[in-house]
Short mmCIF file of C-alpha atoms in Angstrom, two decimals:
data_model
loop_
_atom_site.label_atom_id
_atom_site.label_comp_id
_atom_site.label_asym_id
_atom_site.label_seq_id
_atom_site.Cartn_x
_atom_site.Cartn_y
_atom_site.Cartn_z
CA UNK Q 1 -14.92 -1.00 -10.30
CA UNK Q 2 -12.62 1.65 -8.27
CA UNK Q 3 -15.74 3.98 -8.78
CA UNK Q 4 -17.92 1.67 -6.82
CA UNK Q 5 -15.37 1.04 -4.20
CA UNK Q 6 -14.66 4.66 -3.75
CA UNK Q 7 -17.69 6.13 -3.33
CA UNK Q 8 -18.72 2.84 -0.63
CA UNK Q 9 -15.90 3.69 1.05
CA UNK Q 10 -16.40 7.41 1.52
CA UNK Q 11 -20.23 6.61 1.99
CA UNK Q 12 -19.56 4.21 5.03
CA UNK Q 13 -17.21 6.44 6.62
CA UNK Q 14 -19.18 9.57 7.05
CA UNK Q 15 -21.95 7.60 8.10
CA UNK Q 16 -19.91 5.39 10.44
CA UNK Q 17 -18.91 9.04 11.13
CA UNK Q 18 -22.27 10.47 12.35
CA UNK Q 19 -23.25 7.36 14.34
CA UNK Q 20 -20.58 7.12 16.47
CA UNK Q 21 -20.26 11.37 16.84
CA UNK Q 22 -17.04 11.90 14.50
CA UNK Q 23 -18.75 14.41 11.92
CA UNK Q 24 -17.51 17.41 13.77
CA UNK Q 25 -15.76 18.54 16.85
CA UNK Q 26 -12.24 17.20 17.82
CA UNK Q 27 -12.81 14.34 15.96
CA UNK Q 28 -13.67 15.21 12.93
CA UNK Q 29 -13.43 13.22 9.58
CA UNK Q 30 -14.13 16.16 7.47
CA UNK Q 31 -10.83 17.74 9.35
CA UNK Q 32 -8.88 14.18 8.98
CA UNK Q 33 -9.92 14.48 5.17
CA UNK Q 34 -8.43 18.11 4.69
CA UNK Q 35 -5.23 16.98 6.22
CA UNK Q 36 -5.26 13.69 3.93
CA UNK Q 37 -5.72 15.74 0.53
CA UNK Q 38 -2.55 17.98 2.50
CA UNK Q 39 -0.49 15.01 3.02
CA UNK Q 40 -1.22 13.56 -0.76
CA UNK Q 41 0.40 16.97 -2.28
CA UNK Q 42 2.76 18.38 0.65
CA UNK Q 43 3.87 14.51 2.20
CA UNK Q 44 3.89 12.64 -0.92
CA UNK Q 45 3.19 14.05 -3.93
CA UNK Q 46 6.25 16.82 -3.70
CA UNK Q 47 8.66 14.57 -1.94
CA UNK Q 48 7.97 12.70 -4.65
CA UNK Q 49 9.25 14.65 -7.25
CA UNK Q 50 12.85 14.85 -6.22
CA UNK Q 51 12.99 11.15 -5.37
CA UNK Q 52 11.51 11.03 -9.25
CA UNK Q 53 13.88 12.86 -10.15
CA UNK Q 54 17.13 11.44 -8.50
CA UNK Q 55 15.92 7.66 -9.79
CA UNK Q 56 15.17 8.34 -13.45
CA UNK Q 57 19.01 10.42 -13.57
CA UNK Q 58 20.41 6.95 -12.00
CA UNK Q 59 18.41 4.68 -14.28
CA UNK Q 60 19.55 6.55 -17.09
CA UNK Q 61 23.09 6.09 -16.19
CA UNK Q 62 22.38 2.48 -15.85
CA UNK Q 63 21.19 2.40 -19.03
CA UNK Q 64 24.12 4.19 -20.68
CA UNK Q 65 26.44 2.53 -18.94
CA UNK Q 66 24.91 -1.19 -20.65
CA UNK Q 67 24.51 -2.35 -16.91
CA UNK Q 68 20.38 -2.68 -17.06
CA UNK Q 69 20.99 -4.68 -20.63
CA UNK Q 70 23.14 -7.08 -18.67
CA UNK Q 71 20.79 -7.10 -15.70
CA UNK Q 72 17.45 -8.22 -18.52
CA UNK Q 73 20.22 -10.30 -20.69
CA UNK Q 74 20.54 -12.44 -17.68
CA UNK Q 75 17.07 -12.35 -16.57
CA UNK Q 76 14.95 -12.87 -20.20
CA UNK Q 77 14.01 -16.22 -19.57
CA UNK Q 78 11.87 -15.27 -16.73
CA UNK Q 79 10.71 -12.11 -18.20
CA UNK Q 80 9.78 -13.41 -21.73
CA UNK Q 81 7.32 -15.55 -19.78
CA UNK Q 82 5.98 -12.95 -17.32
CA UNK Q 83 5.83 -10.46 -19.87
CA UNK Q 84 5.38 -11.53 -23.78
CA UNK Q 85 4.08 -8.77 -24.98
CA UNK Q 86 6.88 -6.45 -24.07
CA UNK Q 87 9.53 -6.54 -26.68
CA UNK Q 88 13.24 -8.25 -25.61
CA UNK Q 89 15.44 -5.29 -25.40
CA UNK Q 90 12.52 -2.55 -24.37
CA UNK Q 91 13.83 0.23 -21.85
CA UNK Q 92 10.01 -1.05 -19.78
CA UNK Q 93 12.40 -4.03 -18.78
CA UNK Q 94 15.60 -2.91 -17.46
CA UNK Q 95 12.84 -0.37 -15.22
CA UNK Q 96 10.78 -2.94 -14.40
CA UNK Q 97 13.97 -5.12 -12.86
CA UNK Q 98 15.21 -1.75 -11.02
CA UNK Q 99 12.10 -1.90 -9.18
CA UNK Q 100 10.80 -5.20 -8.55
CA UNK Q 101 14.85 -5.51 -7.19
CA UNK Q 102 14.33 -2.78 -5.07
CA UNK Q 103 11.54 -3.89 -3.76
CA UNK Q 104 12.99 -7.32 -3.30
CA UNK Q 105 15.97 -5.49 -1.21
CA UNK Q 106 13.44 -3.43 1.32
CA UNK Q 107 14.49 -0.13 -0.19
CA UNK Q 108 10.90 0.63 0.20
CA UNK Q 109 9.59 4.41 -1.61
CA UNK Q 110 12.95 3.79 -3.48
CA UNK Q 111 11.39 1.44 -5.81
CA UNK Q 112 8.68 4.06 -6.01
CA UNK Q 113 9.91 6.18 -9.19
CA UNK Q 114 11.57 3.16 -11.27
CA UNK Q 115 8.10 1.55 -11.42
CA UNK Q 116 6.63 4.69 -12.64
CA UNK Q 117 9.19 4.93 -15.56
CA UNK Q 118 8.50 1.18 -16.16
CA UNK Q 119 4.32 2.22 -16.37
CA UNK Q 120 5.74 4.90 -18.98
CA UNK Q 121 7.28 2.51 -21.33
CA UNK Q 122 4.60 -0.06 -20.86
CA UNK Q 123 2.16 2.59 -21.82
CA UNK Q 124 4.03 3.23 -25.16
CA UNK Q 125 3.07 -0.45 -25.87
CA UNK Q 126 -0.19 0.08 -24.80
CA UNK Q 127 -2.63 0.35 -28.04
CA UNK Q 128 -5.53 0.91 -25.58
CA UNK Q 129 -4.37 4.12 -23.67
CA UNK Q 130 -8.00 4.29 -21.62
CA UNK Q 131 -7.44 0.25 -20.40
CA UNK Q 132 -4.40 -1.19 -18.24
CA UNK Q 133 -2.50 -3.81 -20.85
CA UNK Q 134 -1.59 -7.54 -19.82
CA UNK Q 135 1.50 -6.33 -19.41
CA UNK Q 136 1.34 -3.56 -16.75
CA UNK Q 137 -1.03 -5.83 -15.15
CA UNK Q 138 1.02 -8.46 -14.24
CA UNK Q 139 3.61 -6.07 -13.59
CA UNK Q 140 1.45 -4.76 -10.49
CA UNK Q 141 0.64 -7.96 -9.65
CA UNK Q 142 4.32 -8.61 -8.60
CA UNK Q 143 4.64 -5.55 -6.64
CA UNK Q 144 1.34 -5.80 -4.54
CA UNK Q 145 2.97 -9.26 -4.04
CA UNK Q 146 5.67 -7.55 -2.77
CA UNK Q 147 8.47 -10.14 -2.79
CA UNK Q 148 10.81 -9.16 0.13
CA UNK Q 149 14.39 -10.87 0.88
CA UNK Q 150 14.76 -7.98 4.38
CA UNK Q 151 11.70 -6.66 5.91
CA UNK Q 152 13.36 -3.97 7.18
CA UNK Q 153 10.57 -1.67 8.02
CA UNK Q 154 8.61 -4.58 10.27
CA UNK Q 155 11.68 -5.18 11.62
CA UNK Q 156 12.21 -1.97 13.47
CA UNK Q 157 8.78 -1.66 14.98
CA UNK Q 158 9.31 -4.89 16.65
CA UNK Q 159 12.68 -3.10 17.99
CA UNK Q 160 11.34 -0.13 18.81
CA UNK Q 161 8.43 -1.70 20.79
CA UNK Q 162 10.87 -3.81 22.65
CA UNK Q 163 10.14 -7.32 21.17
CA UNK Q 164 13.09 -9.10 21.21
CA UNK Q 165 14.41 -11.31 18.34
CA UNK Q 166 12.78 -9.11 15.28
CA UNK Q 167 15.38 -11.34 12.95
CA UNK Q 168 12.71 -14.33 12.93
CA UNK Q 169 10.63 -12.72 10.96
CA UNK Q 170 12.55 -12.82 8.06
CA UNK Q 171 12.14 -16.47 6.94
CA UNK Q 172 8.20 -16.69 7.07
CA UNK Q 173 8.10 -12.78 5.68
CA UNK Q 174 9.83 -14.56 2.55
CA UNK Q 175 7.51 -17.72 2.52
CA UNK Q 176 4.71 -15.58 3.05
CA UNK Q 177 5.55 -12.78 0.01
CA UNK Q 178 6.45 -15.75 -2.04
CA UNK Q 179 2.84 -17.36 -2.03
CA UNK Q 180 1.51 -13.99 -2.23
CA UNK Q 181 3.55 -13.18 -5.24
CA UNK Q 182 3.08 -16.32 -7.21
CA UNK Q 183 -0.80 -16.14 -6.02
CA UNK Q 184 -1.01 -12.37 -7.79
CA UNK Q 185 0.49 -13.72 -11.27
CA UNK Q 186 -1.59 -16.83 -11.44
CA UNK Q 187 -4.92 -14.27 -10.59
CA UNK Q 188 -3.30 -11.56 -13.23
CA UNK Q 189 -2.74 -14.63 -16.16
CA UNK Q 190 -6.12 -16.31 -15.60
CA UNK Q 191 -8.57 -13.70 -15.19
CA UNK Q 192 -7.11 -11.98 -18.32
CA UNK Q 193 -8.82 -14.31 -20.18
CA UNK Q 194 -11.85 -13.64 -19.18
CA UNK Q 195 -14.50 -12.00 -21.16
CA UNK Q 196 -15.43 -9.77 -18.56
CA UNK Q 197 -11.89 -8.35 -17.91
CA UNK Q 198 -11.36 -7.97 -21.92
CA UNK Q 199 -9.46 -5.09 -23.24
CA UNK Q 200 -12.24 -2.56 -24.22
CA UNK Q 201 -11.53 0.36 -27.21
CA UNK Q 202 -11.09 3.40 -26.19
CA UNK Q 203 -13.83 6.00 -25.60
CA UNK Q 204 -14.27 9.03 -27.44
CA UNK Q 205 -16.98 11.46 -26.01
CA UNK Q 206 -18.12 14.27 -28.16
CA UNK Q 207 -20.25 17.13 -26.74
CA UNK Q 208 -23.29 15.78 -28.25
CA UNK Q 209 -22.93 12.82 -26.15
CA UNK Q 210 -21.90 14.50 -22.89
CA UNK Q 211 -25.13 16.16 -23.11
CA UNK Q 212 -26.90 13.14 -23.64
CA UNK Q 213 -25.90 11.03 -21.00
CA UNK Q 214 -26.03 14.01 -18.74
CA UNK Q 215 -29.35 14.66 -19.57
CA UNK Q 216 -30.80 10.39 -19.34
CA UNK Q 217 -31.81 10.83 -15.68
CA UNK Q 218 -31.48 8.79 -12.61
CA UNK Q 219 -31.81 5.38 -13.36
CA UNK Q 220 -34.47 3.39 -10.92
CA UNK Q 221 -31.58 1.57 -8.96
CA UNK Q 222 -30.00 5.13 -8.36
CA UNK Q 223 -33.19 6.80 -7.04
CA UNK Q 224 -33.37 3.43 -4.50
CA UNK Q 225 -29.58 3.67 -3.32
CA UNK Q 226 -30.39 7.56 -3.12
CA UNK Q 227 -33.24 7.13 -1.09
CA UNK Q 228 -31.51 4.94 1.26
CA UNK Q 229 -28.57 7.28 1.69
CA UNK Q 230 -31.40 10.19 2.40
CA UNK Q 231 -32.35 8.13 4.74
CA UNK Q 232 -29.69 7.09 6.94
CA UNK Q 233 -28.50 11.11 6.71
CA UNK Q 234 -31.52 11.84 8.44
CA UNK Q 235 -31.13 9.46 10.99
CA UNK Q 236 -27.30 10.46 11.50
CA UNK Q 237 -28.31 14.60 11.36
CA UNK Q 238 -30.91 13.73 14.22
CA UNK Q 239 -28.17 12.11 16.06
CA UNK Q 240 -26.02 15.19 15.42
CA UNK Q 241 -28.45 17.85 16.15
CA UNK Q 242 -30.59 15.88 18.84
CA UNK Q 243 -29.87 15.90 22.61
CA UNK Q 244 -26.27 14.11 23.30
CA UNK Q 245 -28.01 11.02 24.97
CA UNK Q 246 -30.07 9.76 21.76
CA UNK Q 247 -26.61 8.82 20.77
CA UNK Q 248 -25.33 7.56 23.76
CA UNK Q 249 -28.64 5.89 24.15
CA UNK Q 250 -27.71 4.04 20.78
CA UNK Q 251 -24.35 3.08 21.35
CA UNK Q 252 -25.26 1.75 24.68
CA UNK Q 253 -27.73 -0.23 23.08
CA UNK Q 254 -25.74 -1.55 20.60
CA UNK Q 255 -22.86 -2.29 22.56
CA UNK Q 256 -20.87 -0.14 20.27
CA UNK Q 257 -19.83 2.03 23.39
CA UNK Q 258 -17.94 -0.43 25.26
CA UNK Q 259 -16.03 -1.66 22.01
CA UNK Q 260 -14.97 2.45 21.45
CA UNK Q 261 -13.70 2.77 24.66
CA UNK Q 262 -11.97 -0.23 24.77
CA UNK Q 263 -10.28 0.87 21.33
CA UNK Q 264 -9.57 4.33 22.34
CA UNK Q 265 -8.38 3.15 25.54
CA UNK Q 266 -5.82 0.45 23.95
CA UNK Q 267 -4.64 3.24 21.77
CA UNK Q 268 -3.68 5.78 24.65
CA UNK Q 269 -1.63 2.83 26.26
CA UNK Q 270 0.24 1.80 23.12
CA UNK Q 271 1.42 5.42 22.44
CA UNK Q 272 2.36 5.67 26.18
CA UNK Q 273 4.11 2.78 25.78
CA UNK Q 274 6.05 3.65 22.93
CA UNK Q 275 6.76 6.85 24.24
CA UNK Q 276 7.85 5.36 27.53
CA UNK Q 277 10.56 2.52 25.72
CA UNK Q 278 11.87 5.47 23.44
CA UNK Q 279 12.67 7.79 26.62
CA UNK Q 280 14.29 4.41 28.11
CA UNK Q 281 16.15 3.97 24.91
CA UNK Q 282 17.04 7.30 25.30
CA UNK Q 283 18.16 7.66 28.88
CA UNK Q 284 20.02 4.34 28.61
CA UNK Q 285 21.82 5.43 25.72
CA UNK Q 286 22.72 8.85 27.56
CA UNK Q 287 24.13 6.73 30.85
CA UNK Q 288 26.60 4.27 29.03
CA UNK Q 289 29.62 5.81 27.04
CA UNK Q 290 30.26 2.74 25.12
CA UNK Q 291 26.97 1.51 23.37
CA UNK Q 292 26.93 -2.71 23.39
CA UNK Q 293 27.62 -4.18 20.37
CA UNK Q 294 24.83 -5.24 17.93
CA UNK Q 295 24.40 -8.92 17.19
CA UNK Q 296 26.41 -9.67 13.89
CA UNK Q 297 22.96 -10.88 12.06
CA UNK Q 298 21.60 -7.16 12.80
CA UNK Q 299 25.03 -5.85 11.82
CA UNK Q 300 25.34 -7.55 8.35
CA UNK Q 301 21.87 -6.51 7.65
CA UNK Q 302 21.86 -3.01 8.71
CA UNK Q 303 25.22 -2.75 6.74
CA UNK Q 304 23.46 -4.83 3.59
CA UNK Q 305 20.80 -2.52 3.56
CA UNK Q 306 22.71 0.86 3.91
CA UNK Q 307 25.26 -0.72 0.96
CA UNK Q 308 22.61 -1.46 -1.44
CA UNK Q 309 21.92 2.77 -2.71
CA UNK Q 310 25.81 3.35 -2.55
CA UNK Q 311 26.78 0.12 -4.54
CA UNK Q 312 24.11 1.35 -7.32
CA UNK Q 313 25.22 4.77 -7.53
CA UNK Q 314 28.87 3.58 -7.74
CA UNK Q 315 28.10 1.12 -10.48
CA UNK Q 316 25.81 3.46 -11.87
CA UNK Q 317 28.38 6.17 -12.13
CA UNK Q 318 31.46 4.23 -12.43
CA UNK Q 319 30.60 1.99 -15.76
CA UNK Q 320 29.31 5.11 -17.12
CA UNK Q 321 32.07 7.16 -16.66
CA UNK Q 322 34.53 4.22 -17.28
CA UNK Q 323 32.65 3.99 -21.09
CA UNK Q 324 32.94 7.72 -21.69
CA UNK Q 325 29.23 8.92 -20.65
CA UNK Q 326 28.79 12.76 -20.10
CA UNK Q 327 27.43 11.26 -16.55
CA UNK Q 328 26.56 14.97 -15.29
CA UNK Q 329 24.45 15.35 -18.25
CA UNK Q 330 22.82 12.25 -18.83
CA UNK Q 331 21.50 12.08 -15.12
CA UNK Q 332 20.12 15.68 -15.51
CA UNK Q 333 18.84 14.61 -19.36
CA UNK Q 334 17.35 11.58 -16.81
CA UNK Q 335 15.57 13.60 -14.01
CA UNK Q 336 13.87 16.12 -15.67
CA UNK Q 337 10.49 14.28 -16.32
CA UNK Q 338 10.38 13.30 -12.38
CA UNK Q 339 8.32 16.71 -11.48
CA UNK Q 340 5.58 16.26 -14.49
CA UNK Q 341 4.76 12.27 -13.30
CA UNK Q 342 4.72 13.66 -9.46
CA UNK Q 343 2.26 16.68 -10.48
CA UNK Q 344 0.29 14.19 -12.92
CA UNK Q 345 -0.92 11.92 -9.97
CA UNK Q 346 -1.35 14.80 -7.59
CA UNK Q 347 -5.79 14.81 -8.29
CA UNK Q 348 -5.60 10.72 -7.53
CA UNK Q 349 -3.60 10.64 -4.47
CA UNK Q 350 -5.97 13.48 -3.18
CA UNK Q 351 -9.48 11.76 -3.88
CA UNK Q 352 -7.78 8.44 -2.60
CA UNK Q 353 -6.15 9.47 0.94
CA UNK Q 354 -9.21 12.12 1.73
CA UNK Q 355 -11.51 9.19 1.49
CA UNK Q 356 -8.91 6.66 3.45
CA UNK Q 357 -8.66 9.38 6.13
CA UNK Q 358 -12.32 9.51 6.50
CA UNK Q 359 -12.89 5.58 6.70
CA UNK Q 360 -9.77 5.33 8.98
CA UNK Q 361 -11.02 8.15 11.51
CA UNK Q 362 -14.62 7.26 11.41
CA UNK Q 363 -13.98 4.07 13.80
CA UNK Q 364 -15.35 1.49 10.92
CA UNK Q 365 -12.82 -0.69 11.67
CA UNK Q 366 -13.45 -1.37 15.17
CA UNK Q 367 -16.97 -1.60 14.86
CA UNK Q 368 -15.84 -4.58 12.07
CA UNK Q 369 -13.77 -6.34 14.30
CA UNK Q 370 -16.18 -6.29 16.55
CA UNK Q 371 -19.04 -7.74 14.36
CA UNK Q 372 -16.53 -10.11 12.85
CA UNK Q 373 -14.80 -11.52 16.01
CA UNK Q 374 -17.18 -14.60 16.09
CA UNK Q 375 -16.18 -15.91 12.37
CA UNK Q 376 -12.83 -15.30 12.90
CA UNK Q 377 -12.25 -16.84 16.24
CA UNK Q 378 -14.05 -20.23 14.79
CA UNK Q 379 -11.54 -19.73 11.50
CA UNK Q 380 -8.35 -19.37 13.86
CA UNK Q 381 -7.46 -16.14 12.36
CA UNK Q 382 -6.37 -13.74 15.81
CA UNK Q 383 -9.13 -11.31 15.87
CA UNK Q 384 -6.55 -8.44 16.94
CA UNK Q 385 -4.92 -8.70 13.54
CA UNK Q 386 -8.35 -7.69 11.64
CA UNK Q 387 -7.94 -3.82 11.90
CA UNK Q 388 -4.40 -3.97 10.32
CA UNK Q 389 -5.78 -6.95 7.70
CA UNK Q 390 -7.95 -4.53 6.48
CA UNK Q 391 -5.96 -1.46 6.68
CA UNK Q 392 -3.01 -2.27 5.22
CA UNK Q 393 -4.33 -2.40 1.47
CA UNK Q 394 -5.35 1.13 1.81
CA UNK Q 395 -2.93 2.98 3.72
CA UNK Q 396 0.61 2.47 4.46
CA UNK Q 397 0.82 5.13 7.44
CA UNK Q 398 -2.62 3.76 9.06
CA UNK Q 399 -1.02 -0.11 8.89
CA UNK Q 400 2.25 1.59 10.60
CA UNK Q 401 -0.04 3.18 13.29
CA UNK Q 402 -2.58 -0.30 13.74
CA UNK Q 403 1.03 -3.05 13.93
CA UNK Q 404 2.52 -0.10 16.71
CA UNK Q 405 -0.52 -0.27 18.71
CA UNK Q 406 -0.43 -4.38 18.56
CA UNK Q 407 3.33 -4.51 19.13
CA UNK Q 408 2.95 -2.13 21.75
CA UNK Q 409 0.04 -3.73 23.97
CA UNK Q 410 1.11 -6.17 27.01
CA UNK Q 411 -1.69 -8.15 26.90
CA UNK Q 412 -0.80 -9.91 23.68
CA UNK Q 413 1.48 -12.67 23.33
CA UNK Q 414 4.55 -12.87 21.55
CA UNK Q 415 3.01 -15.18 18.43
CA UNK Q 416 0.21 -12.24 17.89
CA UNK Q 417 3.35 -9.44 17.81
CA UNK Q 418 5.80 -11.93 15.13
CA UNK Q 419 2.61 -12.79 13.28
CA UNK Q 420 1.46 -8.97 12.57
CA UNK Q 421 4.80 -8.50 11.91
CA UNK Q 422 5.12 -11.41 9.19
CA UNK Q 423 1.52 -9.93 8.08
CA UNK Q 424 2.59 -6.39 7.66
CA UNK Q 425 6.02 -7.43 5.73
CA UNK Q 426 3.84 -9.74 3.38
CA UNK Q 427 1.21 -7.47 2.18
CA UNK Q 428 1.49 -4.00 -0.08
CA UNK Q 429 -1.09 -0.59 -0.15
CA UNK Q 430 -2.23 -2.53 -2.87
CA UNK Q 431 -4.78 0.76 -3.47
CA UNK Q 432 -2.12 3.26 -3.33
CA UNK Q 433 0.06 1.74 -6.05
CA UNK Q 434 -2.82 0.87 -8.45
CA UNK Q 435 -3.59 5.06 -7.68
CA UNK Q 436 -0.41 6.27 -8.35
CA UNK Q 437 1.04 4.00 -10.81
CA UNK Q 438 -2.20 3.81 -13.16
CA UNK Q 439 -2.55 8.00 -12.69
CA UNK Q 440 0.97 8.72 -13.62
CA UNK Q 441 0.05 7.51 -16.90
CA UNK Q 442 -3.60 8.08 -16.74
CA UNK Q 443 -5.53 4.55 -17.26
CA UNK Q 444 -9.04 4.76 -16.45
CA UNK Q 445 -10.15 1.13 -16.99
CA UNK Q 446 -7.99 -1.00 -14.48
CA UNK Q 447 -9.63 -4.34 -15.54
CA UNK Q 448 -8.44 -6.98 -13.03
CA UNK Q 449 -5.43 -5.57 -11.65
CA UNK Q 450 -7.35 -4.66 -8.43
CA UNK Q 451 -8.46 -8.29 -8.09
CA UNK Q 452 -5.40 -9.11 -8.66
CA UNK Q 453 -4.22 -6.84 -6.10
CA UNK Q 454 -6.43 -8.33 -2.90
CA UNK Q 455 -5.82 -11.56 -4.19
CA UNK Q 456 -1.86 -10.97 -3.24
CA UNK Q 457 -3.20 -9.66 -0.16
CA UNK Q 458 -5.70 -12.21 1.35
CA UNK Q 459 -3.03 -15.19 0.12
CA UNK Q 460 -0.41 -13.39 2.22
CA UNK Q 461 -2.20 -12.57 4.64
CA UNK Q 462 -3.14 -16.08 5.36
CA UNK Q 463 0.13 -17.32 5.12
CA UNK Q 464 1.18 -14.76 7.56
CA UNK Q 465 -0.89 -16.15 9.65
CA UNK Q 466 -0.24 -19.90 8.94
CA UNK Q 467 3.52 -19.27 9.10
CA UNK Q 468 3.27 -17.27 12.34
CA UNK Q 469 0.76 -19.54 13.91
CA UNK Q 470 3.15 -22.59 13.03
CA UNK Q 471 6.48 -20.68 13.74
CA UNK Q 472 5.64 -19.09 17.20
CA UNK Q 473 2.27 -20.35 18.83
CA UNK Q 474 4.59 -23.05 20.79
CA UNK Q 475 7.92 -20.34 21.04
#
C-alpha cells in the first residue's frame, strides 16, 4: 500500500508543480526535495543517533536497576490485553511503557529512541520478519494516537503568536487524543482479522525469479496509467517551455491565480507577524528589569515538564547505583546500538521527506482547500484548518509552519486559533513513525498499521474540531 501512496504523492506534486510554475526557478520542488533528503540525514537522521544513544544507556539502567519490571508489574493487566502475544516479563514491554509514557508527558523526539528499542524486541517475536506482527501493530496504533496529558509544543505557538490563555487547550487536547487513541486500537484489533490484512510468509527471491518478473512486461493497466502520466507531462513541459501567459492564461481561467495569491499573500503576513510579536517580546523584555511573574498554572507546568528528564535520570542512576550496577558501563554497554538503528533508517527517511517536500512546495494543498471549501463549509468543519488536516500526517515541520500561519493571521477568530491548536496536539506524523519505526527494523509489508494510523488521525481530528467548536465558538 505505501508503494501506491508514495509514488501518488510524488506524481501529484511535480505535476501540481508544473501547472502552477514550481518545477524550476526560485521555487523549485526539485530544490525543496534536495534539501528534504539533506534534512532526513543531517536534521534527523544524525541527531538521531546521539539521542539513540543517550535513551537506550538510560533504559538500560532502568532495566538493571528493576525499575522498568516494577513499571510492567504494575501495568500487566492492561498490557496482557493490548499485547498477548508479547511474553509477561519481555524487555519489548518495559520499552514500550518508556515511550508511550513519554509520549503521554509531551517529551516529544524523547520518546523517539525507546520506541525503536521496543520495535527491536517486538521484532525478535516476530516469526514473519518481511510483515509487521499484531503486536507492533497495535503498538503504533497507540502512538499515532498520541495520548497527551501536556501539549506542550501547541502550547507555545499559541504564546508565541500572542493568543492569550494557551492553558485551555489542555482539557479537549486530552479528550481529543483519548478518542483518537482508543479509535486506533479498536481499527488495529478488528482489521487484524481480516483476510486481507493476514500475516503473509516471507518472500524469498532467487535470481531466477528476479529475472523473471523483470522480464513479464508492462501489464495493460500500467501502459494506461503510463500513458496518462505522458500525457499530462506534455501538457505541463508546454506550460514550462511555452510563452509565460499560456500559464497565466490557465490559472486565470481556473481561478487558481487568485487562490495562490491569496495563499502566498497570507503567508508573508503571518511571518511578519511573528516576526513583529517576537521583536516586541524582545524589546519589552529589554525595557523592564524585573520580568512579571508567570501565572502559577504555566509555572507548575513549565516546571513539570523540565522535572520529568531529571527525575528519570536520577531514578535511573540512583536505583542502579544504590543495587551495585557498574552504571558507567552499563549505559555505554546501552548506547552503543543507537548509531546502527539511526544509519539503518537513513534510505526511508530520505525517499519519504524528498517526496513530502515536493507535495508540500508544489501548492497541492491550497489548490485542495480550495476545491474542497464547499463540502466542508456544509459539514461545519472550518475550511482554514484543511491545509494543516492534511499536513500534519506527513510532516511534523510543515504542520508547525501551516498552525503558525493560522495562529498568526488577524482575520481569524479566537475558536479557529484554540481549535488548530487542539487539532495539532491530537494528531501524530502518522507517516513518519510508520517510516522510521518499521525501517529501523526493516518490515516491508505494513498490513493495516497505516489504516490504522489515519484512522487515529481523522477520529482526532474530528474531535478537535467538535471539542473546539463546543469549547470556544461562544468564548
Amino acid at each position: 500500500m505505501l508503494n501506491y501512496i508514495w509514488a501518488t504523492l510524488l506524481f501529484i506534486g511535480l505535476l501540481t508543480a508544473g501547472l502552477v510554475g514550481r518545477i524550476s526557478g526560485d521555487a523549485s520542488v526539485i530544490d525543496a526535495a534536495m534539501k528534504g533528503a539533506e534534512k532526513a540525514v543531517m536534521g534527523i537522521a544524525l541527531p538521531l543517533a546521539g539521542m539513540m544513544m543517550f535513551w537506550l544507556g538510560v533504559l538500560r539502567l532502568l532495566e538493571k536497576a528493576g525499575v522498568l519490571e516494577a513499571v510492567v508489574r504494575l501495568l500487566s493487566p492492561l498490557l496482557r490485553r493490548l499485547f498477548p502475544d508479547v511474553p509477561t516479563g519481555h524487555p519489548a514491554m518495559s520499552a514500550m511503557v518508556m515511550n508511550l509514557s513519554a509520549n503521554m508527558l509531551g517529551l516529544s523526539n524523547n520518546a523517539t529512541p525507546m520506541g525503536l528499542k521496543a520495535m527491536g524486541h517486538l521484532q525478535e517475536l516476530n516469526p514473519q520478519k518481511q510483515s509487521a506482527s499484531n503486536a507492533m501493530i497495535t503498538f503504533l496504533a497507540l502512538n499515532t494516537g498520541a495520548f497527551t496529558l501536556i501539549p506542550m509544543t501547541a502550547m507555545n505557538f499559541l504564546n508565541a503568536a500572542g493568543v492569550s490563555h494557551s492553558f485551555r487547550v489542555i482539557v479537549p487536547t486530552i479528550l481529543a487524543t483519548a478518542c483518537a487513541s482508543v479509535a486506533a486500537v479498536l481499527t488495529a484489533k478488528s482489521f487484524q482479522r481480516l483476510p486481507a490484512f493476514a500475516v503473509q510468509p516471507d518472500e524469498v527471491v532467487t535470481e531466477t525469479q528476479g529475472a523473471a518478473a523483470a522480464s513479464a512486461g508492462i501489464t495493460s493497466r500500467g501502459r494506461f496509467w503510463l500513458m496518462l502520466l505522458g500525457v499530462l507531462f506534455i501538457g505541463i513541459s508546454a506550460l514550462e517551455l511555452g510563452p509565460p501567459s499560456w500559464r497565466q492564461t490557465v490559472l486565470e481561467k481556473t481561478g487558481l491565480s487568485a487562490v495562490l495569491e491569496k495563499s502566498a499573500q497570507r503567508k508573508a503576513e503571518a511571518e511578519k507577524t511573528l516576526a513583529l510579536k517576537k521583536e516586541e517580546a524582545k524589546a519589552a523584555s529589554a525595557a523592564t528589569q524585573a520580568k512579571p511573574a508567570a501565572p502559577v498554572w504555566r509555572r507548575v507546568m513549565d516546571g513539570a515538564s523540565g522535572l520529568a528528564i531529571p527525575a528519570i535520570l536520577i531514578l535511573a542512576v540512583g536505583v542502579a547505583w544504590a543495587r551495585g550496577v557498574r552504571v558507567y558501563e552499563e549505559f555505554v554497554d546501552g548506547a552503543k546500538e543507537g548509531f546502527q538503528v539511526a544509519v539503518r533508517i537513513m534510505p526511508y527517511l530520505v525517499a519519504m521527506l524528498a517526496v513530502l517536500a515536493i507535495l508540500r512546495e508544489s501548492g497541492a494543498f491550497q489548490l485542495l482547500e480550495y476545491l474542497l471549501a464547499p463540502v466542508l463549509n456544509l459539514l461545519g468543519f472550518p475550511v482554514e484548518l484543511l491545509s494543516l488536516a492534511l499536513m500534519r500526517p506527513l510532516s511534523g515541520s510543515g504542520a508547525q509552519g501551516i498552525l503558525n500561519e493560522i495562529l498568526t493571521r488577524p482575520d481569524l477568530s479566537e475558536m479557529v486559533k484554540f481549535t488548530a491548536g487542539i487539532l495539532y496536539g491530537s494528531t501524530e506524523t502518522t507517516f513518519y513513525v510508520l517510516t522510521v519505526y518499521f525501517g529501523s527494523v526493516g518490515i516491508r509489508r505494513f498490513r493495516h498499521a497505516l489504516v490504522a494510523g489515519l484512522t487515529a488521525d481523522f477520529i482526532g481530528m474530528v474531535a478537535a474540531v467538535f471539542f473546539g467548536r463546543l469549547l470556544f465558538a461562544f468564548a
